[in-house]
mmCIF file of C-alpha atoms and ligand atoms in Angstrom:
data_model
loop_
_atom_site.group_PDB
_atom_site.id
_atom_site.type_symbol
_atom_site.label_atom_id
_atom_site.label_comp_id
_atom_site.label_asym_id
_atom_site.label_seq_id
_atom_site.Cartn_x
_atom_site.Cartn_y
_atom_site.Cartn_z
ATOM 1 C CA UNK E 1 -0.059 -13.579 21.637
ATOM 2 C CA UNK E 2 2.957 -12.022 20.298
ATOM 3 C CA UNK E 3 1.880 -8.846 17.918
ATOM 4 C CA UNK E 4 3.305 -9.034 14.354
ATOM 5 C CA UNK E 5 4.082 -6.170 12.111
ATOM 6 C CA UNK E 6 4.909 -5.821 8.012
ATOM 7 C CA UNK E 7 4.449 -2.577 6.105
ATOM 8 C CA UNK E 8 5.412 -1.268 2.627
ATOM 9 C CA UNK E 9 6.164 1.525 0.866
ATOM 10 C CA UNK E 10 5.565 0.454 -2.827
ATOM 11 C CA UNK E 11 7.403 -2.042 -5.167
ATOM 12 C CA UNK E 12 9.070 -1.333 -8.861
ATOM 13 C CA UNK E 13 12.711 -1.096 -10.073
ATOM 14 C CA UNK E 14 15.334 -0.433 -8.483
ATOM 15 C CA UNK E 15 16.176 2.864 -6.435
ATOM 16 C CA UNK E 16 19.068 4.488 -7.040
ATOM 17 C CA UNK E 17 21.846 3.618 -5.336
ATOM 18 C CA UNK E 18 22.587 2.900 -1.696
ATOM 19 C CA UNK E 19 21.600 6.412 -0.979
ATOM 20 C CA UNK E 20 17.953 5.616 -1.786
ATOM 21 C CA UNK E 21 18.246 2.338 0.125
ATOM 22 C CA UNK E 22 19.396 3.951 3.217
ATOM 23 C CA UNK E 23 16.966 6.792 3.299
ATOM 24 C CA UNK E 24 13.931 4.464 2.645
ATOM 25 C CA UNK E 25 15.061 2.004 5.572
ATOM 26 C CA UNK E 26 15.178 4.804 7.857
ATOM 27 C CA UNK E 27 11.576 6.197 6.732
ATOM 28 C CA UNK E 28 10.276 2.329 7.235
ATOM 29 C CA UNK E 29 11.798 1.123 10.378
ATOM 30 C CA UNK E 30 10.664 4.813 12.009
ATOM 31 C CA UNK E 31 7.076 3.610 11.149
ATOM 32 C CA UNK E 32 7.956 0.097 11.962
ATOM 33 C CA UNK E 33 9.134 0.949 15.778
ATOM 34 C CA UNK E 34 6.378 3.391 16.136
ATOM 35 C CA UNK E 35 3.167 1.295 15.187
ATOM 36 C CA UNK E 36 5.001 -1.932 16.813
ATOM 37 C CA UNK E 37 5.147 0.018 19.842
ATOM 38 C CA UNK E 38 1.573 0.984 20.056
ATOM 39 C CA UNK E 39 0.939 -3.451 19.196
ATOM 40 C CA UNK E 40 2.941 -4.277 22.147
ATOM 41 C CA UNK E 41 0.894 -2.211 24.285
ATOM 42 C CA UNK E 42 -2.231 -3.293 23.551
ATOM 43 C CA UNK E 43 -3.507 -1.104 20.600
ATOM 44 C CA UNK E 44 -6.024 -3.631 18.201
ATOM 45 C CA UNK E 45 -4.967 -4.286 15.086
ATOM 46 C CA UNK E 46 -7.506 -2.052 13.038
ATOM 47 C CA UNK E 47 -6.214 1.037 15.242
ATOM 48 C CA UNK E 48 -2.362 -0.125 14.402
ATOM 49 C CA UNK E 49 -2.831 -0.329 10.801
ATOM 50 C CA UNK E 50 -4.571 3.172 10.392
ATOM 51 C CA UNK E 51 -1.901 4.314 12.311
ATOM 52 C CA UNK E 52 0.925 2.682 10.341
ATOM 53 C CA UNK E 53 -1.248 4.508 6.934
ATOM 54 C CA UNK E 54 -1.596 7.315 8.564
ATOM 55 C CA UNK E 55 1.860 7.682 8.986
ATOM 56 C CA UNK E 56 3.268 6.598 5.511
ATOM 57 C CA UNK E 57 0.238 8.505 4.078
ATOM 58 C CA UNK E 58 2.195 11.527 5.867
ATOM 59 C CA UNK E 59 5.758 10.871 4.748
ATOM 60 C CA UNK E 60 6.785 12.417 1.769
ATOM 61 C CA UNK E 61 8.815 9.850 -0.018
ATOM 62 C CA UNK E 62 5.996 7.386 -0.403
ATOM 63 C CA UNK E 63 2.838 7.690 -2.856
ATOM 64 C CA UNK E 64 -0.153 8.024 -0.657
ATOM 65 C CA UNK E 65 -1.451 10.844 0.990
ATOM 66 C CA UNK E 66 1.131 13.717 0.919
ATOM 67 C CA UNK E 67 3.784 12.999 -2.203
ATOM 68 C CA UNK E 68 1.139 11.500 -4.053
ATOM 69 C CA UNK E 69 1.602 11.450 -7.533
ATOM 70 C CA UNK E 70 -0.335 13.791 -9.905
ATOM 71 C CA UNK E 71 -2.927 12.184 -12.812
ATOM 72 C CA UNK E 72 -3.061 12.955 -16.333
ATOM 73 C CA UNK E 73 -4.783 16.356 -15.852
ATOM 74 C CA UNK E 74 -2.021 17.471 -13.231
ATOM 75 C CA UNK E 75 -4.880 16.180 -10.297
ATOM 76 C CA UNK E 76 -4.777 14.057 -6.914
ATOM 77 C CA UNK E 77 -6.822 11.596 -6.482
ATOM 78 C CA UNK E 78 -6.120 9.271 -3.436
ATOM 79 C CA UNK E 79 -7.844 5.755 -2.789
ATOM 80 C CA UNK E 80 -7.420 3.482 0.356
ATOM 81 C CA UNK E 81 -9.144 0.833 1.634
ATOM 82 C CA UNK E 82 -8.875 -1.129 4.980
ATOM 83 C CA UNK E 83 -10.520 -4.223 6.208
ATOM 84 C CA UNK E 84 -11.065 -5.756 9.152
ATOM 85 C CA UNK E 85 -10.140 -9.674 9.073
ATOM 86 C CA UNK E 86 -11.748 -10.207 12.316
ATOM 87 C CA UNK E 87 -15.213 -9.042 11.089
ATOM 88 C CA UNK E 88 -14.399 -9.665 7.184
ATOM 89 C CA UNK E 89 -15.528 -6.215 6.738
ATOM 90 C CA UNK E 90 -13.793 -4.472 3.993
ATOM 91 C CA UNK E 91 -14.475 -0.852 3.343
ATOM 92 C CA UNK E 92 -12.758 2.466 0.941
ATOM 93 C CA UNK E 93 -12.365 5.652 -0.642
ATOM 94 C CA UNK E 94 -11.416 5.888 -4.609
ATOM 95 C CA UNK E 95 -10.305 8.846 -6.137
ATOM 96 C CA UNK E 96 -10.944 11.504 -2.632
ATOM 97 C CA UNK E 97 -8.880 14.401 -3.274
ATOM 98 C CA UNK E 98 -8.135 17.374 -0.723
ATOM 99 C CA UNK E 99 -7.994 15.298 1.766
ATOM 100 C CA UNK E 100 -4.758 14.479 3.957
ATOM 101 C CA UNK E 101 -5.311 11.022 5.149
ATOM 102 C CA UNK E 102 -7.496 8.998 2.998
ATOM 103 C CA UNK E 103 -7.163 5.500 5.423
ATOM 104 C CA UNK E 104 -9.310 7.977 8.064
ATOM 105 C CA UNK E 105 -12.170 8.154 5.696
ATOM 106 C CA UNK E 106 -12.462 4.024 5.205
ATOM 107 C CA UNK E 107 -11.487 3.873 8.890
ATOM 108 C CA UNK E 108 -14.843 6.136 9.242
ATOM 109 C CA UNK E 109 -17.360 3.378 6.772
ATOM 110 C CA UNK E 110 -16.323 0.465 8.588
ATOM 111 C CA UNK E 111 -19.423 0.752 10.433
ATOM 112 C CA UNK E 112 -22.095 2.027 7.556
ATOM 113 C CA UNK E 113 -23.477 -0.450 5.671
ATOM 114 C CA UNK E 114 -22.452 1.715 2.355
ATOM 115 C CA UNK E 115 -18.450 1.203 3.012
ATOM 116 C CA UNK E 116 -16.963 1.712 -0.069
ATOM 117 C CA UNK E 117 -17.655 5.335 -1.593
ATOM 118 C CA UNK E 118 -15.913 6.695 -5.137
ATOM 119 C CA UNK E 119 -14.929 10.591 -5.930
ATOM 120 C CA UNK E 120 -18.319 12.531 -5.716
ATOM 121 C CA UNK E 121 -19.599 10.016 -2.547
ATOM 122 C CA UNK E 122 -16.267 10.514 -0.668
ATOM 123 C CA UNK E 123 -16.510 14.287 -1.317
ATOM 124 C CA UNK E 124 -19.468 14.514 0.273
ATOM 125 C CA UNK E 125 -18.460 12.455 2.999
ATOM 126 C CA UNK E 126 -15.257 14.472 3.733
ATOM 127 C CA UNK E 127 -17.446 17.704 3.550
ATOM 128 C CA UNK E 128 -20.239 16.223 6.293
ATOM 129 C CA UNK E 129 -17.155 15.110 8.286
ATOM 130 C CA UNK E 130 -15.588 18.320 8.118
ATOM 131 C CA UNK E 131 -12.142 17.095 6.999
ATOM 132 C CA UNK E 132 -10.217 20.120 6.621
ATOM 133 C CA UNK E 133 -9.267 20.756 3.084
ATOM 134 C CA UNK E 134 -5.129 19.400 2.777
ATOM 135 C CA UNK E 135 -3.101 19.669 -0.586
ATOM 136 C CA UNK E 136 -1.216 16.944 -0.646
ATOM 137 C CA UNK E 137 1.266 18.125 -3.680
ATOM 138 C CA UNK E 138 4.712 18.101 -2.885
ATOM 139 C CA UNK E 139 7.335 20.048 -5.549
ATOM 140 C CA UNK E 140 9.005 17.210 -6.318
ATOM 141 C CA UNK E 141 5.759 15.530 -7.599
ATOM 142 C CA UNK E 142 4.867 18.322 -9.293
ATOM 143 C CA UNK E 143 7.847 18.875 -11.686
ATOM 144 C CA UNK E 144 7.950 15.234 -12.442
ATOM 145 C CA UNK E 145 4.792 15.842 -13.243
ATOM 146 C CA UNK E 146 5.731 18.831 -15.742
ATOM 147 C CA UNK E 147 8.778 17.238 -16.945
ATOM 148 C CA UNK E 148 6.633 14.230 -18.422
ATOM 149 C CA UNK E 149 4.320 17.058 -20.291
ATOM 150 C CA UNK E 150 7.166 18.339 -21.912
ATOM 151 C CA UNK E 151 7.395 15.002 -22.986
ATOM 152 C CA UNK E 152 4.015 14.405 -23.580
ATOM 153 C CA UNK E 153 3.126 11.720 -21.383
ATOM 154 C CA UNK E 154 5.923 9.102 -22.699
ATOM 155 C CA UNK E 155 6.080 7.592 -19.569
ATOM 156 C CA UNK E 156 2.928 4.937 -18.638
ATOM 157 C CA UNK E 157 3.530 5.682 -15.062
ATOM 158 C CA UNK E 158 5.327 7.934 -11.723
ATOM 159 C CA UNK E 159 7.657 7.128 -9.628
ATOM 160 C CA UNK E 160 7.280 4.818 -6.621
ATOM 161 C CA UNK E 161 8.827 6.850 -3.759
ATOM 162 C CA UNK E 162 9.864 10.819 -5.084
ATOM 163 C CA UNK E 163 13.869 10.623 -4.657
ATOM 164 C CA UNK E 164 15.674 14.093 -4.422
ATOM 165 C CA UNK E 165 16.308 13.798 -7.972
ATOM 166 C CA UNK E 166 13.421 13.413 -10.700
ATOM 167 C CA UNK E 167 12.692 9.780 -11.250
ATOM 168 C CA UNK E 168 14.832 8.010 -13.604
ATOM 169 C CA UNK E 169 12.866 6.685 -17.059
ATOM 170 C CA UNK E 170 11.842 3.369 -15.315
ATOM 171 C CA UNK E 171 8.755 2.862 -14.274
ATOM 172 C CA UNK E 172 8.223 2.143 -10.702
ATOM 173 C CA UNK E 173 5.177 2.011 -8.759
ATOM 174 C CA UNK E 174 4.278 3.332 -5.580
ATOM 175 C CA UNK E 175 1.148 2.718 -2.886
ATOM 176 C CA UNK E 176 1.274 2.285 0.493
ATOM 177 C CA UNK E 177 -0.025 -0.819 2.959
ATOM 178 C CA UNK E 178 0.227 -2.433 6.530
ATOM 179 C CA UNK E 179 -1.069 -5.774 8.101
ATOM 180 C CA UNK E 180 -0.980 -6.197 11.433
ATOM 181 C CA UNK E 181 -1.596 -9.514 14.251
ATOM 182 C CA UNK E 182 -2.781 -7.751 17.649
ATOM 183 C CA UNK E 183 -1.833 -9.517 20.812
ATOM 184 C CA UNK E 184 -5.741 -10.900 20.804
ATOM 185 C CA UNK E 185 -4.545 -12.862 17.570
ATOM 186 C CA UNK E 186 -6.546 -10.393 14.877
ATOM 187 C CA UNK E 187 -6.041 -9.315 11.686
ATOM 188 C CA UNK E 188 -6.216 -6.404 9.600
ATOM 189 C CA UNK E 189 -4.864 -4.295 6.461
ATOM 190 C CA UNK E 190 -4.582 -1.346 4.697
ATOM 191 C CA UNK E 191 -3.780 0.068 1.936
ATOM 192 C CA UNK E 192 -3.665 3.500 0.566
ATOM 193 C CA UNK E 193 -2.183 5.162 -3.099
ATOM 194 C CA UNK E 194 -2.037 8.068 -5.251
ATOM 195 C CA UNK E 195 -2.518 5.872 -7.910
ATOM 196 C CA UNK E 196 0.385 4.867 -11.004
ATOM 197 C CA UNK E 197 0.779 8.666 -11.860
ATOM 198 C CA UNK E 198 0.023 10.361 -15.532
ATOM 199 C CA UNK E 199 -3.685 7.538 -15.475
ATOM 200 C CA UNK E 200 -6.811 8.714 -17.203
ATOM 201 C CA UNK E 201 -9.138 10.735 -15.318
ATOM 202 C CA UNK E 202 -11.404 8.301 -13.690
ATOM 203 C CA UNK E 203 -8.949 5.362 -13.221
ATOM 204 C CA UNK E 204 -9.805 2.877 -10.235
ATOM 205 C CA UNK E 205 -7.050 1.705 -8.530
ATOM 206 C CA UNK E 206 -6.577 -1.851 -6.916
ATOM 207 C CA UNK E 207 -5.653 -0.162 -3.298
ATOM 208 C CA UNK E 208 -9.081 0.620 -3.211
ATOM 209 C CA UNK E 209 -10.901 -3.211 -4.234
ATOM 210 C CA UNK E 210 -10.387 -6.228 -2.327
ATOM 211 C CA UNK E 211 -8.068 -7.548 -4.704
ATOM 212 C CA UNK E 212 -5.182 -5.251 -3.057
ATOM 213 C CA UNK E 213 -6.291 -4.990 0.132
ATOM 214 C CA UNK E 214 -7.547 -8.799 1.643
ATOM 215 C CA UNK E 215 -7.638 -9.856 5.336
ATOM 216 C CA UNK E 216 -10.021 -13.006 7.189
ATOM 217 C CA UNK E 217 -9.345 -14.380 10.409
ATOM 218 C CA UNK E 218 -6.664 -16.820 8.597
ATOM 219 C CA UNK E 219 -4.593 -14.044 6.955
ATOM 220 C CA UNK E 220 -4.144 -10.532 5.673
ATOM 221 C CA UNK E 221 -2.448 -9.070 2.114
ATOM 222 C CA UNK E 222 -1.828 -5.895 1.026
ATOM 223 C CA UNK E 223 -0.399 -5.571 -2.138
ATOM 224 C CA UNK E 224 1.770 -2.764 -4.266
ATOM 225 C CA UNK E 225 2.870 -2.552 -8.127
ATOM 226 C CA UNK E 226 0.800 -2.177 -11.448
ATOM 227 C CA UNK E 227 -3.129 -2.078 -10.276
ATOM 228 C CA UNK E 228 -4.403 -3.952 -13.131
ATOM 229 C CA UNK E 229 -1.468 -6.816 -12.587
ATOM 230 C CA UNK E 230 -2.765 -7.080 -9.229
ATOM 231 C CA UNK E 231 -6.546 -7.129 -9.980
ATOM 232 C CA UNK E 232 -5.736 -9.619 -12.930
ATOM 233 C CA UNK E 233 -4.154 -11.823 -10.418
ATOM 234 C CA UNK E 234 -6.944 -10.865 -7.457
ATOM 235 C CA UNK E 235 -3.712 -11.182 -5.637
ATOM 236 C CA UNK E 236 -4.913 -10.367 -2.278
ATOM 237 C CA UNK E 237 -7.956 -12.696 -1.831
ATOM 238 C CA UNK E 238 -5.571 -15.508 -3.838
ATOM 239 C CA UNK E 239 -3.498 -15.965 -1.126
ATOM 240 C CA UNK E 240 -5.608 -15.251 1.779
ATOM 241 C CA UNK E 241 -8.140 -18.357 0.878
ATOM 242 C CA UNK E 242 -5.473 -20.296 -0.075
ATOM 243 C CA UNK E 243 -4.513 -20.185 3.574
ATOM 244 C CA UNK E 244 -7.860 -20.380 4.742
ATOM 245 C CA UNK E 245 -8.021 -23.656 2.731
ATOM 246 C CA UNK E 246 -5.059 -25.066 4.706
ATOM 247 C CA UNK E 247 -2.043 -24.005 2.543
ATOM 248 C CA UNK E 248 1.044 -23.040 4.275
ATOM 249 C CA UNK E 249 1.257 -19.099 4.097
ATOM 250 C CA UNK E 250 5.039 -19.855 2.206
ATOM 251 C CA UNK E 251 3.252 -21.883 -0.031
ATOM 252 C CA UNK E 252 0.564 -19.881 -0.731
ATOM 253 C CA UNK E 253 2.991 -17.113 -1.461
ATOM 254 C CA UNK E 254 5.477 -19.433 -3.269
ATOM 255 C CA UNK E 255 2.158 -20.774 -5.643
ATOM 256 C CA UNK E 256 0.485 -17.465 -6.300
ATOM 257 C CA UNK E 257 3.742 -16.086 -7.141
ATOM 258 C CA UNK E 258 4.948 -18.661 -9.334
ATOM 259 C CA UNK E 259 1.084 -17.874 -11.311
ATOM 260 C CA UNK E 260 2.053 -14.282 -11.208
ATOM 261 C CA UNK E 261 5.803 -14.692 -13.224
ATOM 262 C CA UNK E 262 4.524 -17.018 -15.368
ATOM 263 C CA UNK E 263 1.504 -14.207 -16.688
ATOM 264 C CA UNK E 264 4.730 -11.548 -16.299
ATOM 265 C CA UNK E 265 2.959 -9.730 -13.666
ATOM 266 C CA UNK E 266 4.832 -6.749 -12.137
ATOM 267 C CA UNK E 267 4.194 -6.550 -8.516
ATOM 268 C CA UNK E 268 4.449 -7.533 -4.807
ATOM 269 C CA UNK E 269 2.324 -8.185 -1.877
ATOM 270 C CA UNK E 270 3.105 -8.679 2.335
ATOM 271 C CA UNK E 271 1.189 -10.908 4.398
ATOM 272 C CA UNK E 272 0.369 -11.952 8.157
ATOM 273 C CA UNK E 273 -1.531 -15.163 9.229
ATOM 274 C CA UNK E 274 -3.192 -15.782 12.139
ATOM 275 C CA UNK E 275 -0.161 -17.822 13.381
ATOM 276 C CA UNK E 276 1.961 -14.892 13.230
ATOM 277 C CA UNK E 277 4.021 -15.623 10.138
ATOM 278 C CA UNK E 278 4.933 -12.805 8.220
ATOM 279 C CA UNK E 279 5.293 -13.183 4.673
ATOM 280 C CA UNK E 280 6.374 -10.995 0.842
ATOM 281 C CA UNK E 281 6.906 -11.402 -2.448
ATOM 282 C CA UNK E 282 7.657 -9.818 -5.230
ATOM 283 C CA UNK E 283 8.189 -10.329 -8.771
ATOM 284 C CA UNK E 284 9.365 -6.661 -9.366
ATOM 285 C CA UNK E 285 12.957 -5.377 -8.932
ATOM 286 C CA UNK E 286 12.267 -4.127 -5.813
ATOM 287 C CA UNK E 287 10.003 -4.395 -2.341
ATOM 288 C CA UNK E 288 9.954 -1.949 -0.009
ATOM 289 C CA UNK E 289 8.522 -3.491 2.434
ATOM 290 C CA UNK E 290 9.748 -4.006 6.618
ATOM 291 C CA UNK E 291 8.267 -5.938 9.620
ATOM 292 C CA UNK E 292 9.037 -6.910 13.446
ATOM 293 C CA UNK E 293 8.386 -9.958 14.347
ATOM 294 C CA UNK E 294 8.599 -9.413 18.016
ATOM 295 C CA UNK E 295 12.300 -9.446 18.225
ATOM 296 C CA UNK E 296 13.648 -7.936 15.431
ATOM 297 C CA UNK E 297 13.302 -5.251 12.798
ATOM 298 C CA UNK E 298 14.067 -6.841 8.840
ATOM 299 C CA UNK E 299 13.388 -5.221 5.723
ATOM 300 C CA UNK E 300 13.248 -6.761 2.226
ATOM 301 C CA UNK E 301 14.844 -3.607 0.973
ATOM 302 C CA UNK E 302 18.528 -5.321 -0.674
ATOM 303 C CA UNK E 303 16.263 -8.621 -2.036
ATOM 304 C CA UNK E 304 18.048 -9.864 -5.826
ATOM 305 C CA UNK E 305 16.446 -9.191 -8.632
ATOM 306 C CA UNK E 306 13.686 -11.053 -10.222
ATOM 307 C CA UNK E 307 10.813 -13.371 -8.037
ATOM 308 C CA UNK E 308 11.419 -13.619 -4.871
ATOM 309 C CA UNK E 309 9.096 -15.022 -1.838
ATOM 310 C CA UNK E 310 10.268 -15.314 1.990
ATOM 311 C CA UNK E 311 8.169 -16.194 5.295
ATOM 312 C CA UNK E 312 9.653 -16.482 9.140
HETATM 313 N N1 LIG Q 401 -1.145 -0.320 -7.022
HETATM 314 C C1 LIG Q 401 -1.475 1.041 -7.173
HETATM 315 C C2 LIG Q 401 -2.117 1.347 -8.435
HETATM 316 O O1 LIG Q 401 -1.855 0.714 -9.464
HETATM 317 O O2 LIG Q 401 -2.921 2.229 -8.459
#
């Protein structure tokens, strides 16, 4: 079957400018091409979607992994999560730090039967593993991070991608995610975050919980925006059994959207199904989210303002 590909890069208001715009479509479609590449020649969908993580975990710009942005206390502290629709087998780190690619370590628990392991637990497990200790502060994190102590923590949360100016007073939210449909017609997602930036020590995020990060053998979600939107919502698994219960994947979108404005939730999600429709919405400003569908590469990068929901 033909392999399917979304990813994001976080959702929020709007980024400044076409400048922004530009330089987040060419960070996106460079991960798009490379992880659809590695689909089309045969590479499962749990090793694609690590891969895509991996590699937005590694860029900069986004909020996961390196350019993550700091907590409260001027600390990392990185959660992912990826599951396996083919096996329903869901598994995570909350709150690692040191590490440089948090998605390895829930790639690693897939196959314990203790898969989902918080601070202290994934400390450990990164020390028996041997992960070698990565700092994953970038400058540009850390003076947004000093600018909003000046101000004593006015703002609620960080950025969603770090532009080459400090962020403007909006909040905007950043994680990470990718679903992928393999050519054997399986599913899987990740997701992986920093977190909202400036949270109380000890703050669980949704990247990490099943209600960001959702996948069966009908579907897969990952979603990005304000955690406790999302888990209010339980977003991911929403739309995924809606599908599973025969819903059209637009309509599942279109419904569990609709829910979402109505409670004036601030977020957005991207989907697969196990027909290979590729689906996103958003109720925030912005989605930065891009897919191939086999053919083409499209982004959802210049969507209007407001709720918006789209599937081909
Ligand atoms: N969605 C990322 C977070 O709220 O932590």
């Amino acid at each position: 079957m033909q392999p399917k590909l979304i990813i994001h890069g976080g959702a929020g208001s709007s980024l400044k400018g076409k400048g922004g715009v530009e330089a987040v479509r060419q960070a996106l479609s460079a991960i798009v091409d490379q992880v659809y590449h590695k689909l089309n020649a045969g590479v499962n969908a749990v090793d694609a979607v690590v891969l895509g993580c991996r590699l937005l975990e590694d860029h900069p710009r986004f909020n996961a992994g390196t350019g993550s942005v700091l907590q409260s206390d001027g600390q990392i502290r990185m959660s992912a999560s990826l599951m396996d629709g083919s096996r329903q087998s869901f598994s995570g780190v909350i709150n690692v730090s040191r590490v440089q690619n948090p998605i390895n370590m829930a790639q690693f628990l897939q196959q314990f039967p203790d898969r989902v392991l918080s601070d202290y637990g994934a400390a450990e497990l990164a020390r028996e593993l041997q992960i070698p200790c990565f700092n994953p502060l970038t400058d540009l994190r850390l003076n947004e991070w000093l600018q909003e102590r000046q101000e004593n923590f006015q703002k609620s949360m960080a950025g969603v991608v770090a532009e080459a100016e400090l962020s403007t007073p909006n909040a905007r939210r950043g994680t990470i995610g990718v679903v992928a449909l393999d050519q054997e017609g399986k599913l899987a997602v990740g997701t992986s975050t920093g977190g909202k930036g400036f949270e109380r020590v000890g703050r669980v995020s949704d990247s990490a919980m099943p209600a960001g990060n959702y996948a069966n053998t009908y579907a897969a979600v990952s979603c990005t925006g304000i955690g406790e939107d999302i888990i209010d919502e339980c977003l991911a698994p929403r739309i995924v059994i809606r599908v599973t219960d025969g819903t059209s994947l637009l309509a599942a979108m279109e419904r569990s959207f609709t829910e979402a404005m109505a409670n004036k939730r601030d977020f957005g999600a991207i989907a697969l199904d196990s027909q290979g429709n590729i689906g996103w919405g958003k109720t925030s400003e912005v989605l930065l989210a891009a897919y191939h569908n086999g053919e083409k590469y499209g982004d959802t990068l210049e969507l209007p303002d407001g709720m918006q929901v789209g599937v081909i």
